[in-house]
Structure formats: structure tokens, C-alpha cells
PDB file of C-alpha atoms and ligand atoms in Angstrom:
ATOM      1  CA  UNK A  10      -8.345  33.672   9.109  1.00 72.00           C
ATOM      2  CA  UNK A  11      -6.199  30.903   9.898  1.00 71.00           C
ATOM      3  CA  UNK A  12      -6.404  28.217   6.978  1.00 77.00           C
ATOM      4  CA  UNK A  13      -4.903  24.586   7.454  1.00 83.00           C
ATOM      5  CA  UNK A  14      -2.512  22.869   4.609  1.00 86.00           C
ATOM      6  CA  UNK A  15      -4.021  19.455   4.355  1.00 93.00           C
ATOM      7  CA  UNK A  16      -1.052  16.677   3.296  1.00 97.00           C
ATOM      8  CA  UNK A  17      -2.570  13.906   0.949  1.00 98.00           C
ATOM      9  CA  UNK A  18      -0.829  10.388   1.663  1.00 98.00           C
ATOM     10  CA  UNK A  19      -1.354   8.128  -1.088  1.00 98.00           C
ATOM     11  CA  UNK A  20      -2.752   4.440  -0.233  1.00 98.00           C
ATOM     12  CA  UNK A  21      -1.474   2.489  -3.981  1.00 98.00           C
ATOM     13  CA  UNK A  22      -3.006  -0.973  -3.741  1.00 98.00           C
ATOM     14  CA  UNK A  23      -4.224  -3.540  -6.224  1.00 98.00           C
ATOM     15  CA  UNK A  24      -6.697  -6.250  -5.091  1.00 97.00           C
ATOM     16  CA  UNK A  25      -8.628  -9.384  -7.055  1.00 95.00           C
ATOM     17  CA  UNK A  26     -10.600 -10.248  -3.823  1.00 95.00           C
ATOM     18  CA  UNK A  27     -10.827  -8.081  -1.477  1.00 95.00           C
ATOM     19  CA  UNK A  28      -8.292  -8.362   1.289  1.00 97.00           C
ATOM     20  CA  UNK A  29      -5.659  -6.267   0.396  1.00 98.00           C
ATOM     21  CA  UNK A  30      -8.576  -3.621  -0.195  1.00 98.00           C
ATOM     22  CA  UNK A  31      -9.942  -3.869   3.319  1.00 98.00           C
ATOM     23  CA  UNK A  32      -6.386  -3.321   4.891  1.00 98.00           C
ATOM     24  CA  UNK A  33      -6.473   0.154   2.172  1.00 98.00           C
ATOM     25  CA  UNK A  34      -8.943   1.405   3.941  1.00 98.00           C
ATOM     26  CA  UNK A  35      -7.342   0.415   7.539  1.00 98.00           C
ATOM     27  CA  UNK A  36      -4.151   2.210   6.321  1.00 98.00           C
ATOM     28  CA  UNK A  37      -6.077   4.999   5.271  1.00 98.00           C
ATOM     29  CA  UNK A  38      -7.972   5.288   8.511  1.00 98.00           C
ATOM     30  CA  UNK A  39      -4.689   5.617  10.432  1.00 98.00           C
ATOM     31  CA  UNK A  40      -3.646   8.159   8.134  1.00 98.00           C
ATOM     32  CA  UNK A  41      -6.481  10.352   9.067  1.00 98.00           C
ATOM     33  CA  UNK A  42      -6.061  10.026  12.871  1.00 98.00           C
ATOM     34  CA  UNK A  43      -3.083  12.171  11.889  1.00 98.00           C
ATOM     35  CA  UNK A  44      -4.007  16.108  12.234  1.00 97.00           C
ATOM     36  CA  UNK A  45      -3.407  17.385   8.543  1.00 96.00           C
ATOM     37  CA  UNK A  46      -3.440  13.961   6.836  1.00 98.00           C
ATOM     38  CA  UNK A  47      -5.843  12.642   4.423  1.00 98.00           C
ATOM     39  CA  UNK A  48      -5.610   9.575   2.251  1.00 98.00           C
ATOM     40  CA  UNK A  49      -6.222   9.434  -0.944  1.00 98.00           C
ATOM     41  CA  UNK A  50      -7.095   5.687  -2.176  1.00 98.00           C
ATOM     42  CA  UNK A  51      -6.243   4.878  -5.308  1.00 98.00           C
ATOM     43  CA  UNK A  52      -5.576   1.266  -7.486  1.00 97.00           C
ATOM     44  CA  UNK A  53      -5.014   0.340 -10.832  1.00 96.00           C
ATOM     45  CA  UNK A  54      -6.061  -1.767 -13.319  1.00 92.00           C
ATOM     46  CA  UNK A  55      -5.258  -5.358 -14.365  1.00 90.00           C
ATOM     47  CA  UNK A  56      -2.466  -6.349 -16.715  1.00 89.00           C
ATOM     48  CA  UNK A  57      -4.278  -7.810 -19.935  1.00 82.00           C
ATOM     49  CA  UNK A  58      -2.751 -11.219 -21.439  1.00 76.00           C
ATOM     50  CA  UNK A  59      -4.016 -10.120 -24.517  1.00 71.00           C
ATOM     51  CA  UNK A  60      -2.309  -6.806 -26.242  1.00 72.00           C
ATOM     52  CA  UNK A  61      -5.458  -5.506 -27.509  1.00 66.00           C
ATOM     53  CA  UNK A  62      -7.589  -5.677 -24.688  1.00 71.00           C
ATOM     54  CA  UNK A  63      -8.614  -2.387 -23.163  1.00 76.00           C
ATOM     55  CA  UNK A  64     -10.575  -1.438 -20.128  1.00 78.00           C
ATOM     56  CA  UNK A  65     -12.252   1.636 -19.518  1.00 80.00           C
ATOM     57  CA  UNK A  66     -10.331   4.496 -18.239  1.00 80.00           C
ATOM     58  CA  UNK A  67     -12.523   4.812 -14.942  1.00 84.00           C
ATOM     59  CA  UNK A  68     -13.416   1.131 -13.068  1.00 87.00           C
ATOM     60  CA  UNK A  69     -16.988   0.586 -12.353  1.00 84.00           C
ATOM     61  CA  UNK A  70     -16.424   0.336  -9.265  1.00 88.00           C
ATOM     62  CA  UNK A  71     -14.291   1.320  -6.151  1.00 91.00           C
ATOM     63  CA  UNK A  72     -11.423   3.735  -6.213  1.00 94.00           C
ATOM     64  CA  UNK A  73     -10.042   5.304  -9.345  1.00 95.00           C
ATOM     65  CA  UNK A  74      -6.959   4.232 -11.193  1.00 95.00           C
ATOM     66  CA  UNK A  75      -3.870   5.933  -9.982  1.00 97.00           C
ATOM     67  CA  UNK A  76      -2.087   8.741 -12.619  1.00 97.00           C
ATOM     68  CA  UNK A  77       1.545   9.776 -11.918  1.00 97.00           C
ATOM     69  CA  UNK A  78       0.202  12.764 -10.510  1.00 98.00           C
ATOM     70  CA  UNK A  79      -1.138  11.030  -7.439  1.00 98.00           C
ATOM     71  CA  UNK A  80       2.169  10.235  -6.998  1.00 98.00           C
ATOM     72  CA  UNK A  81       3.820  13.498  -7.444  1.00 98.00           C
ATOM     73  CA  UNK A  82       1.064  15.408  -5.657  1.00 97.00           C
ATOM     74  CA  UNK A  83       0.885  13.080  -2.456  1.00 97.00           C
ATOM     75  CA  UNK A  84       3.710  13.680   0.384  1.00 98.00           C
ATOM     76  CA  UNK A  85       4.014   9.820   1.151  1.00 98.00           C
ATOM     77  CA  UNK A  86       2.982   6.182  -0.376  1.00 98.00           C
ATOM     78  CA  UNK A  87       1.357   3.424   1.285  1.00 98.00           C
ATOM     79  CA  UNK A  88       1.497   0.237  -1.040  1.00 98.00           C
ATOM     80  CA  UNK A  89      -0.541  -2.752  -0.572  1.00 98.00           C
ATOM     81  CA  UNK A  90       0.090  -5.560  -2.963  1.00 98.00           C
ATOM     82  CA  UNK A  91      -1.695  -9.365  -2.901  1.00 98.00           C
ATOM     83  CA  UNK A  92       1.071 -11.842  -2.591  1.00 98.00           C
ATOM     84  CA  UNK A  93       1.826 -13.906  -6.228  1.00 98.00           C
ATOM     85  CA  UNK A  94       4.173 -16.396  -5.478  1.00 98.00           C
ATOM     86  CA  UNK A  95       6.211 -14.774  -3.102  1.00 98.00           C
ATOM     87  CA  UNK A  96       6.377 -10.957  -4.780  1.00 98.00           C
ATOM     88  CA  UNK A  97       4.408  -8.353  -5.646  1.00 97.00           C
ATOM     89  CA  UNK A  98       1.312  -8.608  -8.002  1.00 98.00           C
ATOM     90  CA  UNK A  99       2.241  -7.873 -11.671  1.00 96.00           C
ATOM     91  CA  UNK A 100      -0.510  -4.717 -12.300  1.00 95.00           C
ATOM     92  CA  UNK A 101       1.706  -2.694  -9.605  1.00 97.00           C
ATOM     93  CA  UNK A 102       4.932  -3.839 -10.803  1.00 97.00           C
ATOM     94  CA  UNK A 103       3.737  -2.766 -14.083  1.00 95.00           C
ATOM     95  CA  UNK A 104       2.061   0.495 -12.964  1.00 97.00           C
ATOM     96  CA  UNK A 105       5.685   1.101 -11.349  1.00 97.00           C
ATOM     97  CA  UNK A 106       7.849   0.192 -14.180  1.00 97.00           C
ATOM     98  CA  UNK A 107       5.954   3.431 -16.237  1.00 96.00           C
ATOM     99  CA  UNK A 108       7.382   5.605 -13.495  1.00 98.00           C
ATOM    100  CA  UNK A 109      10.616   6.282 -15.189  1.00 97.00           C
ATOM    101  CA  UNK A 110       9.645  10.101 -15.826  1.00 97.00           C
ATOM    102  CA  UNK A 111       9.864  10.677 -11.802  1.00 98.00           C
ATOM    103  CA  UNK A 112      12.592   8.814 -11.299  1.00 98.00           C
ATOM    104  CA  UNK A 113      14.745  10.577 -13.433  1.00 98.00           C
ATOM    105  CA  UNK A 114      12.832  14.231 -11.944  1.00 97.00           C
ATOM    106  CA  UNK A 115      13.461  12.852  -8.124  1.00 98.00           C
ATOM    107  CA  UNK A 116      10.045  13.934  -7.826  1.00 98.00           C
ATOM    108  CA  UNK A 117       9.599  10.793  -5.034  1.00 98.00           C
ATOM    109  CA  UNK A 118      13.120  11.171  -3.552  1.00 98.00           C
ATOM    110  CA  UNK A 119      12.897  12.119   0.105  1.00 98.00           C
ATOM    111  CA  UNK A 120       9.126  10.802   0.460  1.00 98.00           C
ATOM    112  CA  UNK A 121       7.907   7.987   3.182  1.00 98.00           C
ATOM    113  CA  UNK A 122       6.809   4.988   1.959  1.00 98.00           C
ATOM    114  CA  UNK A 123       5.254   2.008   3.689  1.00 98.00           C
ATOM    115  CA  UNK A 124       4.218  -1.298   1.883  1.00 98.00           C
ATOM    116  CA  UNK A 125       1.467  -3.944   3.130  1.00 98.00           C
ATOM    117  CA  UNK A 126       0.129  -7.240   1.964  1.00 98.00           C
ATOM    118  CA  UNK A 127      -2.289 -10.398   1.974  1.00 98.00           C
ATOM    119  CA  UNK A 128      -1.764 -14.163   1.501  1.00 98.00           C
ATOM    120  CA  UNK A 129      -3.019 -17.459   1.717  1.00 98.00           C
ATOM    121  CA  UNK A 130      -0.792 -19.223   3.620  1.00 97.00           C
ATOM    122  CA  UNK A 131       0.674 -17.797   6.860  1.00 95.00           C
ATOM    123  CA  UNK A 132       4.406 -18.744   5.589  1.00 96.00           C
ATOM    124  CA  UNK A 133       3.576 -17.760   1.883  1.00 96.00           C
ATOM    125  CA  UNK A 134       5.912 -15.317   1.242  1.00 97.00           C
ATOM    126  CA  UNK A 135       4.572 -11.905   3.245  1.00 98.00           C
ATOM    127  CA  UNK A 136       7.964 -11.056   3.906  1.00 98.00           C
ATOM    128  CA  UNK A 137       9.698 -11.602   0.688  1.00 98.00           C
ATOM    129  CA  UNK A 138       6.577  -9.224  -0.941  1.00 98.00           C
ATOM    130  CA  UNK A 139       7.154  -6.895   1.434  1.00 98.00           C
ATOM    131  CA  UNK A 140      10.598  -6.695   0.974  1.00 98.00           C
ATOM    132  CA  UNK A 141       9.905  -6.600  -3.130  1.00 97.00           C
ATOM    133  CA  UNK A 142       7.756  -4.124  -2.672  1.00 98.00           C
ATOM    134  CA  UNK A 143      10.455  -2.009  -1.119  1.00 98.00           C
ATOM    135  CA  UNK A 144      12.858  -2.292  -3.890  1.00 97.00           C
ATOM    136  CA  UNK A 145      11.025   0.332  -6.362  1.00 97.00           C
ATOM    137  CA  UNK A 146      10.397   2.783  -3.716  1.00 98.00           C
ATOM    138  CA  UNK A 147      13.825   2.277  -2.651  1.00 98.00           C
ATOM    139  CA  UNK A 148      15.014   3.147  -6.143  1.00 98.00           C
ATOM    140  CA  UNK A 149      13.052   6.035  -6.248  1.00 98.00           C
ATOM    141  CA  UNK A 150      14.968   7.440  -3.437  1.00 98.00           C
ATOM    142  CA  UNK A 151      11.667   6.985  -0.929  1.00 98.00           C
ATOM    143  CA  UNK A 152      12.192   6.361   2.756  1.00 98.00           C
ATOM    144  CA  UNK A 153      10.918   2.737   3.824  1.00 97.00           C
ATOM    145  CA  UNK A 154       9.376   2.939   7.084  1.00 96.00           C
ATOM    146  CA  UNK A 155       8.269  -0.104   8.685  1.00 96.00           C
ATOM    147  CA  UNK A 156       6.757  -1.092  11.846  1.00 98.00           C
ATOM    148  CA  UNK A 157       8.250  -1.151  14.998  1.00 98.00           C
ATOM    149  CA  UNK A 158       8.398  -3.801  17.837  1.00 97.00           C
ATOM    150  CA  UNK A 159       6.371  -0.907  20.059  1.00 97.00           C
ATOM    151  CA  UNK A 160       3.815  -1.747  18.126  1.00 98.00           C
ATOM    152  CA  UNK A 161       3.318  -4.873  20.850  1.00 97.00           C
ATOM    153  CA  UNK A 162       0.671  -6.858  18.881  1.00 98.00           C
ATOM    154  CA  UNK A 163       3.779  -7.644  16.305  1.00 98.00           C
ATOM    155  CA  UNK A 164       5.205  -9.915  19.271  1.00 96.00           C
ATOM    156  CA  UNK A 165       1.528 -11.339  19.739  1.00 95.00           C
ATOM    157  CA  UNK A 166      -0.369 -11.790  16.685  1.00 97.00           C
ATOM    158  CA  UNK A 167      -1.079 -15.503  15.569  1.00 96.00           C
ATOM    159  CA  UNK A 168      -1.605 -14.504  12.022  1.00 97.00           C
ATOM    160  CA  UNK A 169      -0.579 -11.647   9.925  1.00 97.00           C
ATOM    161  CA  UNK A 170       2.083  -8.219  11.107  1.00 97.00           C
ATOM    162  CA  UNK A 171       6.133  -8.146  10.292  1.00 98.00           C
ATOM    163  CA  UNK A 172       8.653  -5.331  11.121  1.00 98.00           C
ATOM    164  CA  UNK A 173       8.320  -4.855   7.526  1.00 98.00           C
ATOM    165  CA  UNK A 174       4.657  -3.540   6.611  1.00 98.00           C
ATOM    166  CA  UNK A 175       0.971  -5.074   7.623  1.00 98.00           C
ATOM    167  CA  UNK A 176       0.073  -8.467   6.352  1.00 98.00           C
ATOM    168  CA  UNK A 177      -2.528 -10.485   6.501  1.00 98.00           C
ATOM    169  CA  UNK A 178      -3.094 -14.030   6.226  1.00 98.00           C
ATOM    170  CA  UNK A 179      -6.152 -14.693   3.899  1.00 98.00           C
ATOM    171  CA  UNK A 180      -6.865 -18.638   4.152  1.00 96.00           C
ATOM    172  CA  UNK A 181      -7.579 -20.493   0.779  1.00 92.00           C
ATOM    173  CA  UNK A 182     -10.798 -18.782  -0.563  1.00 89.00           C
ATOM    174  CA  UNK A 183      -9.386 -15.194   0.457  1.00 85.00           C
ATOM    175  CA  UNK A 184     -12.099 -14.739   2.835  1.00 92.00           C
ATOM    176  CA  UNK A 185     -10.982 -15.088   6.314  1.00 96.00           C
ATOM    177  CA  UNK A 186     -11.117 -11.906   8.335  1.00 97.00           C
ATOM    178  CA  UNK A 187      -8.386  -9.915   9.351  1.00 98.00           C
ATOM    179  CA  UNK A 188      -7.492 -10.032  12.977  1.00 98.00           C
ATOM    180  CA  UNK A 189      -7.714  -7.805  15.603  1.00 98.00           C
ATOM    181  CA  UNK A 190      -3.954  -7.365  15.367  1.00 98.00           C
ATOM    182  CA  UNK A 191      -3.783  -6.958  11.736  1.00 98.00           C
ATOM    183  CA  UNK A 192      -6.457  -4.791  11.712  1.00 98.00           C
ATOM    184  CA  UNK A 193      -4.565  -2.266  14.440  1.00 98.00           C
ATOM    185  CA  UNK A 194      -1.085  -2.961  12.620  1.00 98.00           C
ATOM    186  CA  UNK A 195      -2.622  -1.726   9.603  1.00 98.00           C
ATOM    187  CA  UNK A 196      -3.845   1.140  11.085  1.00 98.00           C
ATOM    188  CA  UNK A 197      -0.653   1.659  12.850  1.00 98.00           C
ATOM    189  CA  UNK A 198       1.408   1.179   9.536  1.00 98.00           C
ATOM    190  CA  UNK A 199      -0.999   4.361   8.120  1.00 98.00           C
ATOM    191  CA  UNK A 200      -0.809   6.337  11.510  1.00 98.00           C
ATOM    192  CA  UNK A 201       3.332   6.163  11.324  1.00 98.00           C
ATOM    193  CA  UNK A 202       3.603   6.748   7.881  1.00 98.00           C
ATOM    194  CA  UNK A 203       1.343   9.903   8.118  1.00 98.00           C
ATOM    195  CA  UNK A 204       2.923  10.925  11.087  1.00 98.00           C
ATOM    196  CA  UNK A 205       6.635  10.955   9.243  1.00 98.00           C
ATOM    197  CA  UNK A 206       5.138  12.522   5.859  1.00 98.00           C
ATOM    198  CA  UNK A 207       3.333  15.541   8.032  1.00 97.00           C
ATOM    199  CA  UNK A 208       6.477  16.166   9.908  1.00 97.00           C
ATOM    200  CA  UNK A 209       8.766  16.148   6.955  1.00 97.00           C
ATOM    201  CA  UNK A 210       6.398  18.767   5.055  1.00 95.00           C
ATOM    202  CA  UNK A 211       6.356  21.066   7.975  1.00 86.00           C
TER     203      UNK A 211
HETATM  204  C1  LIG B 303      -1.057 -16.205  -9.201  1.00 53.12           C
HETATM  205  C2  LIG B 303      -1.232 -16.227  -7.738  1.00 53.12           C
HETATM  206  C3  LIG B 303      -0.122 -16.435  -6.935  1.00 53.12           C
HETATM  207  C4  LIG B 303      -0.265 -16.483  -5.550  1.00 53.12           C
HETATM  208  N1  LIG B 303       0.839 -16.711  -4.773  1.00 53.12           N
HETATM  209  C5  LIG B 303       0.709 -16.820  -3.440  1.00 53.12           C
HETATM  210  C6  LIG B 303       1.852 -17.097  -2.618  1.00 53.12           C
HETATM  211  O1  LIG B 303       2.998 -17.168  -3.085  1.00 53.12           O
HETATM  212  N2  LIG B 303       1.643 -17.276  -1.299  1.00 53.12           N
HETATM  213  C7  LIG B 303       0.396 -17.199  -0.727  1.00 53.12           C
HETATM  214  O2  LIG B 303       0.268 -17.406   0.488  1.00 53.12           O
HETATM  215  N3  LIG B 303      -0.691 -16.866  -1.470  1.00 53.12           N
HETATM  216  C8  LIG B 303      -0.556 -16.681  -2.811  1.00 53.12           C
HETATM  217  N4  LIG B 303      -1.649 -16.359  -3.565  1.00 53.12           N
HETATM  218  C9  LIG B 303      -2.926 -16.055  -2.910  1.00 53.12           C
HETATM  219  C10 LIG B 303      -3.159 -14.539  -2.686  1.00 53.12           C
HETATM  220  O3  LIG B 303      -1.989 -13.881  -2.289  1.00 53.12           O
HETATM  221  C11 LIG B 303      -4.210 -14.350  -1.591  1.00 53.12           C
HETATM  222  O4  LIG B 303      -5.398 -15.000  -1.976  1.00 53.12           O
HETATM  223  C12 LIG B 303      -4.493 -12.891  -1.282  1.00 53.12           C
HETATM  224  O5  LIG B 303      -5.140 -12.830  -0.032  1.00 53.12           O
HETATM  225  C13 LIG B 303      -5.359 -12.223  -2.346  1.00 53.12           C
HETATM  226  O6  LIG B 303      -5.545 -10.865  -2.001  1.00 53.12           O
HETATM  227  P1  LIG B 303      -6.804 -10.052  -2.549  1.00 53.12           P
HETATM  228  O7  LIG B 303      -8.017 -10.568  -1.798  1.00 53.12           O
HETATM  229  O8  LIG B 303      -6.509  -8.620  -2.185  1.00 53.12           O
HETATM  230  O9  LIG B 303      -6.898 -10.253  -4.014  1.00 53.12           O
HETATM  231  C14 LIG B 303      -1.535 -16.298  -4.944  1.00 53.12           C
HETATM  232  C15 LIG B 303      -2.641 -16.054  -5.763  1.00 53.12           C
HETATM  233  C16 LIG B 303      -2.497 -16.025  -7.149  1.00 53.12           C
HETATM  234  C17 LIG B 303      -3.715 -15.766  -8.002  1.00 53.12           C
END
């Protein structure tokens, strides 16, 4: 009997409204029109103002929280971040900056990563959270893969999509939705990225 390895690709994102959620599950769906990849979709929580505060250990809704072990146990990273003035939001950053143990292990050294995110305002600062977004992934010794011009609707799209990850431009309230070329740039970002991790766990 012939059995077949499945590789997990981990889709990190943290979301307030919604966007950067709904381009999660667009990554993930190009993940899985990669033979052998799944996604695994997992955020985490807020950062509290106030040092006592706690919040249960499971949310009451949507994906769980992510654990190191996601991490360790998935072959690649997709990371999908709101924009907050021009970088990444702080409950990733924070999630990240507890990562120390892997660093030091290298247990994310040689991994793909890809990043994505959602703003406002169409020159709000996708780029420069993109680019932030790369740094910790970079120092973990992760491969950044971003999107390439083949990828046509990158020349095209009127909104959201940089050589650097999927974005998405959000409007005001959040609520706009994505276009048809985010939506397939997402997809492609998740569809790459899978495409890399399977081949580099052959
Ligand atoms: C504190 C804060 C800072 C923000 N900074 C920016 C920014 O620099 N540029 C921008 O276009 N939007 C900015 N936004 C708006 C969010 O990036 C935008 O609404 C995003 O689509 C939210 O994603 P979500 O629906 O996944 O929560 C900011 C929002 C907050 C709350």
C-alpha cells in the first residue's frame, strides 16, 4: 500500500476585521491546489494594554491560536499581518519576539516563507509591512519568496498585489472586497509558496 506524506504549510495571520482573514483562507486555498500540501490556519491573540488581562487559551471563534509547534511542525509560513502605520500589527510582532527558542535551534532555517497584508489606503504602507514582515523570518534563516511579475495581474491590478507578498486595499471601514486580482495573487502567493516547501521536503 502506497501511503502519501502530507506537508502542512502554516498560514500565521492576525486580523481585527476581517480582511486579512479572508486573504488566509485565499492563501490557504492555493496551498491546497498543491498535491501533498495542506494548510493549517492558525492566529493569535491580541496584545492586552493592561498586564493582568487574560483571554482564554482557545478563541471563541475562528482558528486556534498558534503554539511554537505549528511552527516547528509546518514545512513553510505564510504571514498575513493588517497594516498599523506602515508595519506589522503588534500581536504578531509579539507572538514572534517569543520565538527565541527556534531561533537559537535553527528549527525555521531553510523554510519558505511568504508574507501578505491589508490596508486602508492604497499608498498606506503595504510595502513597507511587507517588507517588516520579512525581517523576522529573515532572521530566522527562512527563505522569502515573493511574487513574480508572471504573475500578470501584478502589472494590472488597480488596487492591492506587490512583488513582495498579496495586499489588499481595504477602504476606510475595512469592508471593501478584495479584487479579482488580489483574490488570484493571494492564491498565487499560497500556490508558490507550497509549491517551493513540497519540493524542498522531497
Ligand atoms: C492602529 C492602526 C494603524 C493603522 N495604520 C494603517 C496604515 O498605516 N495604513 C493604512 O492604509 N491603514 C492603516 N490601518 C488600517 C488597517 O490596516 C486596515 O483597516 C486593515 O484592512 C485591517 O485589516 P483587518 O480587517 O484584517 O483587521 C490602521 C489601523 C489601525 C487600527
Amino acid at each position: 500500500m502506497v501511503t502519501t506524506v502530507m506537508f502542512e504549510i502554516l498560514v500565521l495571520y492576525y486580523s481585527r476585521h476581517g480582511a486579512t482573514y479572508e486573504m488566509a483562507q485565499l492563501v490557504a486555498r492555493g496551498i491546497e491546489e498543491v498535491p501533498n500540501a495542506q494548510a493549517r490556519i492558525r492566529t493569535v491573540p491580541p496584545v492586552s494594554t493592561i498586564c493582568e488581562a487574560t483571554a482564554d487559551e482557545i478563541p471563541s471563534e475562528g482558528p486556534p491560536y498558534a503554539t511554537h509547534d505549528d511552527l516547528r511542525e509546518c514545512v513553510g509560513i505564510a504571514l498575513g499581518s493588517p497594516t498599523r502605520f506602515g508595519n506589522m500589527a503588534s500581536p504578531l510582532k509579539y507572538f514572534f519576539d517569543s520565538t527565541s527558542d527556534l531561533w537559537l535551534s535553527g528549527a525555521l532555517a531553510g523554510k519558505p516563507a511568504a508574507v501578505f497584508t491589508s490596508t486602508s489606503s492604497l499608498h498606506g504602507g503595504q510595502e513597507s509591512t511587507l517588507l517588516s514582515m520579512a525581517l523576522p523570518l529573515i532572521h530566522h534563516g527562512m527563505l522569502f519568496t515573493g511574487l513574480p511579475y508572471s504573475e500578470i495581474d501584478l502589472m494590472h491590478t488597480k488596487t492591492g498585489g506587490t512583488p513582495y507578498g498579496a495586499s489588499h486595499t481595504a477602504g476606510a471601514d475595512s469592508k471593501r472586497a478584495l479584487s479579482d486580482e488580489e483574490k488570484r495573487l493571494c492564491k498565487a502567493l499560497g500556490k508558490r509558496l507550497a509549491g517551493i516547501a513540497v519540493k524542498l521536503s522531497n
